[in-house]
PDB file of C-alpha atoms and ligand atoms in Angstrom:
ATOM      1  CA  MET A   1    -233.308 -78.465 -22.063  1.00 97.00           C
ATOM      2  CA  ILE A   2    -231.504 -80.492 -20.645  1.00 98.00           C
ATOM      3  CA  HIS A   3    -227.534 -81.968 -22.058  1.00 98.00           C
ATOM      4  CA  VAL A   4    -225.780 -84.344 -20.042  1.00 98.00           C
ATOM      5  CA  LYS A   5    -222.684 -86.676 -20.701  1.00 98.00           C
ATOM      6  CA  GLY A   6    -220.145 -89.063 -19.256  1.00 98.00           C
ATOM      7  CA  LEU A   7    -221.962 -87.158 -15.593  1.00 98.00           C
ATOM      8  CA  THR A   8    -219.855 -89.002 -12.803  1.00 98.00           C
ATOM      9  CA  LYS A   9    -220.791 -88.686  -8.919  1.00 98.00           C
ATOM     10  CA  ARG A  10    -218.698 -89.637  -6.481  1.00 98.00           C
ATOM     11  CA  PHE A  11    -219.606 -89.715  -2.342  1.00 97.00           C
ATOM     12  CA  ASP A  12    -215.969 -89.703  -0.780  1.00 95.00           C
ATOM     13  CA  GLU A  13    -215.291 -93.419  -2.465  1.00 93.00           C
ATOM     14  CA  LEU A  14    -218.404 -94.558  -3.119  1.00 97.00           C
ATOM     15  CA  GLU A  15    -219.226 -94.151  -6.655  1.00 97.00           C
ATOM     16  CA  VAL A  16    -223.007 -94.160  -7.522  1.00 98.00           C
ATOM     17  CA  LEU A  17    -222.943 -92.559 -11.396  1.00 98.00           C
ATOM     18  CA  SER A  18    -220.709 -93.879 -13.924  1.00 98.00           C
ATOM     19  CA  GLY A  19    -220.924 -91.677 -16.801  1.00 98.00           C
ATOM     20  CA  VAL A  20    -224.265 -90.647 -17.525  1.00 98.00           C
ATOM     21  CA  ASP A  21    -225.491 -89.809 -21.455  1.00 98.00           C
ATOM     22  CA  CYS A  22    -229.446 -88.342 -20.868  1.00 98.00           C
ATOM     23  CA  ASP A  23    -230.191 -85.144 -22.892  1.00 98.00           C
ATOM     24  CA  VAL A  24    -234.034 -83.566 -23.017  1.00 98.00           C
ATOM     25  CA  THR A  25    -235.833 -81.962 -25.458  1.00 98.00           C
ATOM     26  CA  GLU A  26    -238.434 -79.359 -24.944  1.00 98.00           C
ATOM     27  CA  SER A  27    -241.811 -80.736 -23.883  1.00 98.00           C
ATOM     28  CA  GLU A  28    -240.532 -84.188 -23.584  1.00 98.00           C
ATOM     29  CA  VAL A  29    -241.723 -86.171 -20.691  1.00 98.00           C
ATOM     30  CA  VAL A  30    -238.905 -88.801 -19.711  1.00 98.00           C
ATOM     31  CA  CYS A  31    -239.246 -91.798 -16.588  1.00 98.00           C
ATOM     32  CA  VAL A  32    -236.799 -92.829 -14.854  1.00 98.00           C
ATOM     33  CA  ILE A  33    -236.853 -96.487 -13.205  1.00 98.00           C
ATOM     34  CA  GLY A  34    -234.555 -99.149 -11.872  1.00 97.00           C
ATOM     35  CA  PRO A  35    -233.679-100.664  -8.670  1.00 97.00           C
ATOM     36  CA  SER A  36    -233.329 -99.335  -5.538  1.00 97.00           C
ATOM     37  CA  GLY A  37    -229.812 -97.994  -4.990  1.00 97.00           C
ATOM     38  CA  SER A  38    -229.161 -96.994  -8.684  1.00 98.00           C
ATOM     39  CA  GLY A  39    -228.439 -93.197  -8.600  1.00 98.00           C
ATOM     40  CA  LYS A  40    -231.930 -92.431  -9.874  1.00 98.00           C
ATOM     41  CA  SER A  41    -232.176 -90.020  -6.884  1.00 98.00           C
ATOM     42  CA  THR A  42    -228.412 -88.618  -7.207  1.00 98.00           C
ATOM     43  CA  PHE A  43    -229.378 -87.608 -10.657  1.00 98.00           C
ATOM     44  CA  LEU A  44    -232.075 -86.013 -10.706  1.00 98.00           C
ATOM     45  CA  ARG A  45    -230.933 -84.291  -7.434  1.00 97.00           C
ATOM     46  CA  CYS A  46    -227.437 -83.404  -9.494  1.00 97.00           C
ATOM     47  CA  LEU A  47    -229.430 -81.363 -11.905  1.00 97.00           C
ATOM     48  CA  ASN A  48    -230.845 -78.939  -9.704  1.00 93.00           C
ATOM     49  CA  LEU A  49    -227.200 -79.043  -7.832  1.00 95.00           C
ATOM     50  CA  LEU A  50    -228.559 -80.366  -5.088  1.00 95.00           C
ATOM     51  CA  GLU A  51    -225.691 -82.878  -5.364  1.00 96.00           C
ATOM     52  CA  GLU A  52    -222.433 -81.310  -6.664  1.00 95.00           C
ATOM     53  CA  ILE A  53    -221.323 -82.849  -9.457  1.00 95.00           C
ATOM     54  CA  SER A  54    -217.888 -84.841 -10.162  1.00 97.00           C
ATOM     55  CA  GLY A  55    -217.589 -84.890 -13.402  1.00 97.00           C
ATOM     56  CA  GLY A  56    -218.877 -84.622 -16.970  1.00 98.00           C
ATOM     57  CA  GLU A  57    -220.513 -82.336 -18.550  1.00 97.00           C
ATOM     58  CA  ALA A  58    -224.120 -81.635 -17.425  1.00 98.00           C
ATOM     59  CA  VAL A  59    -225.706 -77.726 -18.463  1.00 98.00           C
ATOM     60  CA  VAL A  60    -229.355 -77.324 -17.380  1.00 98.00           C
ATOM     61  CA  ASN A  61    -231.502 -74.986 -19.181  1.00 97.00           C
ATOM     62  CA  GLY A  62    -228.718 -72.665 -20.192  1.00 97.00           C
ATOM     63  CA  HIS A  63    -226.537 -73.586 -17.384  1.00 97.00           C
ATOM     64  CA  ASP A  64    -223.633 -74.990 -16.793  1.00 97.00           C
ATOM     65  CA  LEU A  65    -223.126 -77.109 -13.570  1.00 97.00           C
ATOM     66  CA  ARG A  66    -219.380 -77.496 -14.229  1.00 95.00           C
ATOM     67  CA  ASP A  67    -218.704 -73.837 -13.956  1.00 94.00           C
ATOM     68  CA  PRO A  68    -218.820 -71.702 -10.374  1.00 92.00           C
ATOM     69  CA  LYS A  69    -220.008 -68.812 -11.498  1.00 95.00           C
ATOM     70  CA  THR A  70    -223.605 -70.491 -12.290  1.00 95.00           C
ATOM     71  CA  ASP A  71    -226.351 -69.382 -10.196  1.00 94.00           C
ATOM     72  CA  ILE A  72    -227.615 -71.337  -8.233  1.00 93.00           C
ATOM     73  CA  ASN A  73    -231.072 -69.864  -7.178  1.00 92.00           C
ATOM     74  CA  ALA A  74    -231.686 -68.853 -10.953  1.00 93.00           C
ATOM     75  CA  LEU A  75    -231.693 -72.581 -11.812  1.00 96.00           C
ATOM     76  CA  ARG A  76    -233.603 -73.616  -8.894  1.00 94.00           C
ATOM     77  CA  THR A  77    -236.013 -71.218  -9.843  1.00 94.00           C
ATOM     78  CA  GLU A  78    -236.406 -72.493 -13.116  1.00 97.00           C
ATOM     79  CA  VAL A  79    -236.295 -75.981 -12.194  1.00 97.00           C
ATOM     80  CA  GLY A  80    -238.779 -77.156  -9.818  1.00 97.00           C
ATOM     81  CA  MET A  81    -238.503 -80.466  -7.761  1.00 96.00           C
ATOM     82  CA  VAL A  82    -241.324 -82.729  -6.140  1.00 97.00           C
ATOM     83  CA  PHE A  83    -239.790 -85.016  -3.332  1.00 94.00           C
ATOM     84  CA  GLN A  84    -241.137 -88.405  -2.446  1.00 93.00           C
ATOM     85  CA  ARG A  85    -241.717 -86.672   1.026  1.00 88.00           C
ATOM     86  CA  PHE A  86    -243.717 -83.817   0.826  1.00 76.00           C
ATOM     87  CA  ASN A  87    -241.470 -81.348   2.801  1.00 86.00           C
ATOM     88  CA  LEU A  88    -244.510 -78.621   3.400  1.00 95.00           C
ATOM     89  CA  PHE A  89    -243.912 -75.956   6.001  1.00 96.00           C
ATOM     90  CA  SER A  90    -245.887 -77.223   8.808  1.00 96.00           C
ATOM     91  CA  HIS A  91    -246.199 -74.505  11.168  1.00 97.00           C
ATOM     92  CA  LYS A  92    -247.359 -72.650   7.123  1.00 97.00           C
ATOM     93  CA  SER A  93    -250.451 -72.147   5.841  1.00 98.00           C
ATOM     94  CA  VAL A  94    -251.061 -73.980   2.402  1.00 98.00           C
ATOM     95  CA  ILE A  95    -251.335 -70.694   0.930  1.00 98.00           C
ATOM     96  CA  ASP A  96    -247.995 -69.613   2.755  1.00 98.00           C
ATOM     97  CA  ASN A  97    -246.228 -72.733   1.774  1.00 98.00           C
ATOM     98  CA  ILE A  98    -246.987 -71.757  -2.235  1.00 98.00           C
ATOM     99  CA  MET A  99    -246.283 -68.171  -1.564  1.00 98.00           C
ATOM    100  CA  LEU A 100    -243.374 -68.249   0.328  1.00 97.00           C
ATOM    101  CA  ALA A 101    -240.259 -68.830  -1.966  1.00 94.00           C
ATOM    102  CA  PRO A 102    -241.921 -66.432  -4.909  1.00 96.00           C
ATOM    103  CA  VAL A 103    -242.062 -63.821  -2.407  1.00 97.00           C
ATOM    104  CA  LYS A 104    -238.897 -64.497  -1.346  1.00 94.00           C
ATOM    105  CA  VAL A 105    -236.362 -65.686  -4.339  1.00 91.00           C
ATOM    106  CA  ARG A 106    -238.890 -63.718  -7.161  1.00 91.00           C
ATOM    107  CA  LYS A 107    -238.990 -60.655  -5.143  1.00 94.00           C
ATOM    108  CA  LEU A 108    -243.262 -60.575  -6.082  1.00 96.00           C
ATOM    109  CA  LYS A 109    -245.566 -58.870  -3.806  1.00 98.00           C
ATOM    110  CA  LYS A 110    -248.118 -60.591  -1.040  1.00 97.00           C
ATOM    111  CA  LYS A 111    -250.700 -60.216  -3.468  1.00 98.00           C
ATOM    112  CA  GLU A 112    -249.315 -60.587  -6.650  1.00 97.00           C
ATOM    113  CA  ALA A 113    -248.185 -64.118  -5.526  1.00 98.00           C
ATOM    114  CA  SER A 114    -251.312 -65.036  -3.601  1.00 97.00           C
ATOM    115  CA  ASP A 115    -252.692 -64.769  -6.813  1.00 98.00           C
ATOM    116  CA  ILE A 116    -250.569 -67.235  -8.354  1.00 98.00           C
ATOM    117  CA  ALA A 117    -251.439 -69.245  -5.377  1.00 98.00           C
ATOM    118  CA  LEU A 118    -254.965 -69.194  -6.137  1.00 98.00           C
ATOM    119  CA  VAL A 119    -254.464 -69.757  -9.816  1.00 98.00           C
ATOM    120  CA  LEU A 120    -252.625 -73.165  -8.759  1.00 98.00           C
ATOM    121  CA  LEU A 121    -254.749 -74.770  -6.449  1.00 98.00           C
ATOM    122  CA  GLU A 122    -257.543 -74.909  -8.578  1.00 97.00           C
ATOM    123  CA  LYS A 123    -254.733 -76.200 -11.374  1.00 97.00           C
ATOM    124  CA  VAL A 124    -254.372 -79.127  -8.510  1.00 98.00           C
ATOM    125  CA  GLY A 125    -257.616 -79.190  -7.106  1.00 97.00           C
ATOM    126  CA  LEU A 126    -257.577 -77.740  -3.945  1.00 98.00           C
ATOM    127  CA  GLN A 127    -258.731 -73.953  -4.545  1.00 95.00           C
ATOM    128  CA  ASP A 128    -260.705 -74.903  -1.632  1.00 97.00           C
ATOM    129  CA  LYS A 129    -257.682 -75.072   0.973  1.00 98.00           C
ATOM    130  CA  ALA A 130    -255.968 -71.736   0.557  1.00 98.00           C
ATOM    131  CA  GLY A 131    -256.726 -71.378   4.666  1.00 98.00           C
ATOM    132  CA  VAL A 132    -255.561 -75.125   5.933  1.00 98.00           C
ATOM    133  CA  PHE A 133    -252.300 -76.184   7.256  1.00 98.00           C
ATOM    134  CA  PRO A 134    -250.730 -79.643   5.936  1.00 97.00           C
ATOM    135  CA  HIS A 135    -251.566 -81.839   8.915  1.00 96.00           C
ATOM    136  CA  GLN A 136    -255.356 -81.247   8.147  1.00 97.00           C
ATOM    137  CA  LEU A 137    -254.636 -82.795   4.356  1.00 97.00           C
ATOM    138  CA  SER A 138    -254.144 -86.744   3.036  1.00 96.00           C
ATOM    139  CA  GLY A 139    -251.085 -86.675   2.277  1.00 96.00           C
ATOM    140  CA  GLY A 140    -252.331 -87.062  -1.991  1.00 97.00           C
ATOM    141  CA  GLN A 141    -253.961 -83.115  -1.356  1.00 97.00           C
ATOM    142  CA  MET A 142    -249.922 -82.568   0.393  1.00 97.00           C
ATOM    143  CA  GLN A 143    -248.649 -83.608  -2.670  1.00 96.00           C
ATOM    144  CA  ARG A 144    -250.066 -81.745  -5.094  1.00 97.00           C
ATOM    145  CA  VAL A 145    -249.434 -78.364  -2.783  1.00 98.00           C
ATOM    146  CA  ALA A 146    -246.212 -79.236  -3.367  1.00 97.00           C
ATOM    147  CA  ILE A 147    -246.460 -79.583  -6.917  1.00 98.00           C
ATOM    148  CA  ALA A 148    -248.557 -75.875  -7.019  1.00 98.00           C
ATOM    149  CA  ARG A 149    -245.492 -75.076  -4.549  1.00 97.00           C
ATOM    150  CA  ALA A 150    -243.025 -75.860  -7.197  1.00 97.00           C
ATOM    151  CA  LEU A 151    -245.073 -74.258 -10.304  1.00 98.00           C
ATOM    152  CA  ALA A 152    -245.522 -71.281  -8.547  1.00 97.00           C
ATOM    153  CA  MET A 153    -241.581 -70.449  -9.125  1.00 96.00           C
ATOM    154  CA  ASN A 154    -242.745 -70.817 -13.077  1.00 96.00           C
ATOM    155  CA  PRO A 155    -240.131 -73.299 -14.018  1.00 97.00           C
ATOM    156  CA  LYS A 156    -239.116 -74.387 -17.196  1.00 98.00           C
ATOM    157  CA  ILE A 157    -238.107 -78.125 -16.142  1.00 98.00           C
ATOM    158  CA  MET A 158    -239.977 -79.856 -13.336  1.00 98.00           C
ATOM    159  CA  LEU A 159    -238.261 -82.797 -11.757  1.00 98.00           C
ATOM    160  CA  PHE A 160    -240.008 -85.532  -9.753  1.00 98.00           C
ATOM    161  CA  ASP A 161    -238.491 -88.535  -7.823  1.00 98.00           C
ATOM    162  CA  GLU A 162    -241.179 -90.771  -6.823  1.00 97.00           C
ATOM    163  CA  PRO A 163    -243.418 -88.525  -5.761  1.00 97.00           C
ATOM    164  CA  THR A 164    -246.357 -91.295  -5.157  1.00 97.00           C
ATOM    165  CA  SER A 165    -244.585 -93.806  -3.919  1.00 95.00           C
ATOM    166  CA  ALA A 166    -244.976 -92.654  -0.014  1.00 94.00           C
ATOM    167  CA  LEU A 167    -248.920 -92.583  -1.113  1.00 95.00           C
ATOM    168  CA  ASP A 168    -251.474 -95.171  -0.066  1.00 95.00           C
ATOM    169  CA  PRO A 169    -253.356 -96.223  -2.849  1.00 95.00           C
ATOM    170  CA  GLU A 170    -255.918 -94.689  -3.461  1.00 95.00           C
ATOM    171  CA  LEU A 171    -254.688 -90.901  -3.662  1.00 96.00           C
ATOM    172  CA  VAL A 172    -252.031 -91.987  -6.132  1.00 97.00           C
ATOM    173  CA  GLY A 173    -253.921 -91.555  -9.088  1.00 97.00           C
ATOM    174  CA  GLU A 174    -255.376 -87.761  -7.758  1.00 97.00           C
ATOM    175  CA  VAL A 175    -251.071 -87.196  -7.970  1.00 97.00           C
ATOM    176  CA  LEU A 176    -250.921 -88.319 -11.553  1.00 98.00           C
ATOM    177  CA  SER A 177    -253.788 -86.934 -12.589  1.00 97.00           C
ATOM    178  CA  VAL A 178    -251.713 -83.202 -12.133  1.00 98.00           C
ATOM    179  CA  MET A 179    -249.000 -84.129 -13.531  1.00 98.00           C
ATOM    180  CA  LYS A 180    -250.417 -85.351 -16.952  1.00 98.00           C
ATOM    181  CA  THR A 181    -252.495 -82.421 -16.898  1.00 97.00           C
ATOM    182  CA  LEU A 182    -248.879 -80.814 -16.837  1.00 98.00           C
ATOM    183  CA  ALA A 183    -247.362 -83.179 -19.893  1.00 98.00           C
ATOM    184  CA  ARG A 184    -250.081 -82.565 -21.363  1.00 97.00           C
ATOM    185  CA  GLU A 185    -249.242 -78.726 -21.751  1.00 97.00           C
ATOM    186  CA  GLY A 186    -246.313 -79.357 -22.143  1.00 98.00           C
ATOM    187  CA  MET A 187    -243.828 -79.154 -18.957  1.00 98.00           C
ATOM    188  CA  THR A 188    -240.478 -80.515 -19.797  1.00 98.00           C
ATOM    189  CA  MET A 189    -240.440 -83.412 -17.491  1.00 98.00           C
ATOM    190  CA  ILE A 190    -237.859 -85.669 -15.832  1.00 98.00           C
ATOM    191  CA  VAL A 191    -239.825 -88.170 -13.848  1.00 98.00           C
ATOM    192  CA  VAL A 192    -238.739 -90.964 -11.381  1.00 98.00           C
ATOM    193  CA  THR A 193    -241.460 -93.591 -11.161  1.00 97.00           C
ATOM    194  CA  HIS A 194    -242.768 -97.127 -10.274  1.00 92.00           C
ATOM    195  CA  GLU A 195    -246.215 -96.176 -11.933  1.00 95.00           C
ATOM    196  CA  MET A 196    -245.327 -97.939 -14.940  1.00 95.00           C
ATOM    197  CA  GLY A 197    -249.024 -97.224 -15.568  1.00 95.00           C
ATOM    198  CA  PHE A 198    -248.207 -93.729 -16.019  1.00 97.00           C
ATOM    199  CA  ALA A 199    -245.119 -93.845 -17.642  1.00 97.00           C
ATOM    200  CA  ARG A 200    -246.912 -95.766 -20.360  1.00 96.00           C
ATOM    201  CA  GLU A 201    -248.789 -93.179 -21.154  1.00 96.00           C
ATOM    202  CA  VAL A 202    -247.876 -90.382 -20.254  1.00 97.00           C
ATOM    203  CA  ALA A 203    -243.863 -90.860 -21.444  1.00 98.00           C
ATOM    204  CA  ASP A 204    -242.694 -90.102 -24.188  1.00 98.00           C
ATOM    205  CA  ARG A 205    -239.318 -91.912 -23.466  1.00 98.00           C
ATOM    206  CA  VAL A 206    -238.532 -94.498 -20.123  1.00 98.00           C
ATOM    207  CA  VAL A 207    -235.015 -94.254 -19.001  1.00 98.00           C
ATOM    208  CA  PHE A 208    -234.189 -97.722 -17.165  1.00 98.00           C
ATOM    209  CA  MET A 209    -230.867 -97.243 -14.398  1.00 98.00           C
ATOM    210  CA  ASP A 210    -229.315 -99.357 -12.866  1.00 98.00           C
ATOM    211  CA  LYS A 211    -225.856 -98.956 -10.875  1.00 97.00           C
ATOM    212  CA  GLY A 212    -224.805 -95.591 -11.477  1.00 98.00           C
ATOM    213  CA  LYS A 213    -225.708 -95.809 -15.793  1.00 98.00           C
ATOM    214  CA  ILE A 214    -228.394 -95.563 -18.141  1.00 98.00           C
ATOM    215  CA  VAL A 215    -228.476 -99.526 -18.983  1.00 98.00           C
ATOM    216  CA  GLU A 216    -231.244 -98.394 -21.469  1.00 98.00           C
ATOM    217  CA  GLU A 217    -233.594 -95.973 -23.031  1.00 97.00           C
ATOM    218  CA  ALA A 218    -236.621 -96.902 -25.399  1.00 98.00           C
ATOM    219  CA  SER A 219    -240.434 -95.498 -26.196  1.00 98.00           C
ATOM    220  CA  PRO A 220    -242.480 -96.693 -23.324  1.00 98.00           C
ATOM    221  CA  ASP A 221    -243.657 -99.024 -25.905  1.00 97.00           C
ATOM    222  CA  ASP A 222    -240.948-100.421 -26.803  1.00 97.00           C
ATOM    223  CA  MET A 223    -239.039-100.297 -22.321  1.00 97.00           C
ATOM    224  CA  PHE A 224    -242.328-103.195 -21.828  1.00 96.00           C
ATOM    225  CA  ASN A 225    -242.560-104.771 -24.645  1.00 96.00           C
ATOM    226  CA  ARG A 226    -239.321-105.781 -26.422  1.00 97.00           C
ATOM    227  CA  PRO A 227    -236.963-105.145 -23.306  1.00 97.00           C
ATOM    228  CA  GLN A 228    -233.407-105.625 -25.443  1.00 97.00           C
ATOM    229  CA  HIS A 229    -231.145-106.175 -22.319  1.00 97.00           C
ATOM    230  CA  GLU A 230    -230.891-108.580 -20.247  1.00 97.00           C
ATOM    231  CA  ARG A 231    -231.085-106.082 -16.908  1.00 97.00           C
ATOM    232  CA  THR A 232    -234.077-104.431 -17.924  1.00 97.00           C
ATOM    233  CA  GLN A 233    -235.561-107.780 -18.641  1.00 97.00           C
ATOM    234  CA  GLU A 234    -235.073-109.244 -15.124  1.00 97.00           C
ATOM    235  CA  PHE A 235    -236.173-106.231 -13.610  1.00 97.00           C
ATOM    236  CA  LEU A 236    -239.344-105.671 -15.523  1.00 96.00           C
ATOM    237  CA  SER A 237    -240.095-108.955 -14.817  1.00 95.00           C
ATOM    238  CA  LYS A 238    -240.060-108.118 -11.228  1.00 92.00           C
ATOM    239  CA  ILE A 239    -242.281-105.628 -11.665  1.00 88.00           C
ATOM    240  CA  LEU A 240    -245.117-105.705 -13.819  1.00 80.00           C
TER     241      LEU A 240
HETATM  242  P1  ADP B   1    -232.145 -94.901  -5.922  1.00 59.99           P
HETATM  243  O1  ADP B   1    -232.717 -93.106  -5.978  1.00 59.99           O
HETATM  244  O2  ADP B   1    -232.330 -94.801  -7.460  1.00 59.99           O
HETATM  245  O3  ADP B   1    -233.072 -95.363  -4.939  1.00 59.99           O
HETATM  246  P2  ADP B   1    -229.987 -93.210  -4.685  1.00 59.99           P
HETATM  247  O4  ADP B   1    -229.614 -92.255  -5.880  1.00 59.99           O
HETATM  248  O5  ADP B   1    -230.587 -92.750  -3.315  1.00 59.99           O
HETATM  249  O6  ADP B   1    -230.533 -94.290  -5.799  1.00 59.99           O
HETATM  250  O7  ADP B   1    -228.450 -93.782  -4.565  1.00 59.99           O
HETATM  251  C1  ADP B   1    -227.406 -94.622  -4.641  1.00 59.99           C
HETATM  252  C2  ADP B   1    -226.331 -94.707  -4.111  1.00 59.99           C
HETATM  253  O8  ADP B   1    -225.952 -93.742  -4.090  1.00 59.99           O
HETATM  254  C3  ADP B   1    -226.479 -95.674  -3.140  1.00 59.99           C
HETATM  255  O9  ADP B   1    -225.652 -96.616  -2.584  1.00 59.99           O
HETATM  256  C4  ADP B   1    -227.180 -94.393  -1.996  1.00 59.99           C
HETATM  257  O10 ADP B   1    -226.485 -95.419  -0.268  1.00 59.99           O
HETATM  258  C5  ADP B   1    -225.913 -94.067  -2.016  1.00 59.99           C
HETATM  259  N1  ADP B   1    -225.661 -92.227  -1.976  1.00 59.99           N
HETATM  260  C6  ADP B   1    -227.032 -91.306  -1.726  1.00 59.99           C
HETATM  261  N2  ADP B   1    -226.456 -90.722  -1.530  1.00 59.99           N
HETATM  262  C7  ADP B   1    -225.305 -90.218  -0.984  1.00 59.99           C
HETATM  263  C8  ADP B   1    -225.007 -89.847   0.563  1.00 59.99           C
HETATM  264  N3  ADP B   1    -225.529 -88.608   0.712  1.00 59.99           N
HETATM  265  N4  ADP B   1    -223.680 -89.920   0.826  1.00 59.99           N
HETATM  266  C9  ADP B   1    -223.039 -91.491   0.534  1.00 59.99           C
HETATM  267  N5  ADP B   1    -224.145 -92.360   0.139  1.00 59.99           N
HETATM  268  C10 ADP B   1    -224.913 -91.732  -0.366  1.00 59.99           C
HETATM  269 MG1   MG B   2    -234.264 -92.665  -4.587  1.00 59.99          MG
END
C-alpha cells in the first residue's frame, strides 16, 4: 500500500527527512515513535502530499508522489488523516462536518452522505450527537468525529498524527478504542503516537525515528523489550 525509499524532505536549507525507507502492506498497522522534531509529522504529511517531497521514491496506493500528474484529490480521498487538533468546522453540526467532503469531493447525494455519516457516528459511539456543534463536545468526542469524518471518504489508508496527545488523560481511551476497532477490521494504518500501550497491543511493527531517519524498526515485543540501537534505548528509557 505504501512504498517509500530514500525519501528526503527539505525546508529551504533544513533537511528534515534524510532518506526514509518504509513499506507498509495491506492491513498492516505501523506505529511511529520518536523524539519531538525527528520528522514524524513531516513524514506523514508527505504521504498525502500536504508537503511536497524533495527526493526519493514514494508510492501510495498506486499513486507515484513524484509524478506531477498524480491526482491529489484522489490520493487524499484514499488516504485519510487525523491530526492532534481536531480541525472540525466550528459553525457546522457534527453530521454536517462528516457530510461535507463526501458531498463536495465524492459527489454523493445529501441523503446518501447523511446515511453514511450516521453509520459512522454509531461506529465511533456518537450516534446521539449528530445535530450538536463541536463546542458542545469533549475533546475525545471531537476526535472521534474527526475519525468518522476521515472514514466518510472511504479511505484505504489512515494516517494518525498523535491523535490523543491533546486530550485529557481520561479521554484517551475512547479514541484509542475506536482506532483499535479500525485496526481489527483490517484498515492499513500509520500511527504516530506516544501511547506505548496502544503500540504494544495493536502495532504489527513499530518504527523509531530520530533526526529525519528511521533508526530502528521491529515488532512491538522486540522494540520495547530488546531495542537494539543506542538512541532507541535512550528514548525508550525516558518514556517507559
Ligand atoms: P515531529 O513530528 O517528529 O515532532 P516535525 O515533522 O513536525 O517533527 O518536524 C521536523 C523538523 O522540521 C523540525 O525541526 C521542524 O521545525 C521542521 N519543520 C516542520 N515543518 C516545517 C515547515 N513548514 N517549515 C520549516 N521547518 C519545518
Ligand atoms: Mg509531530
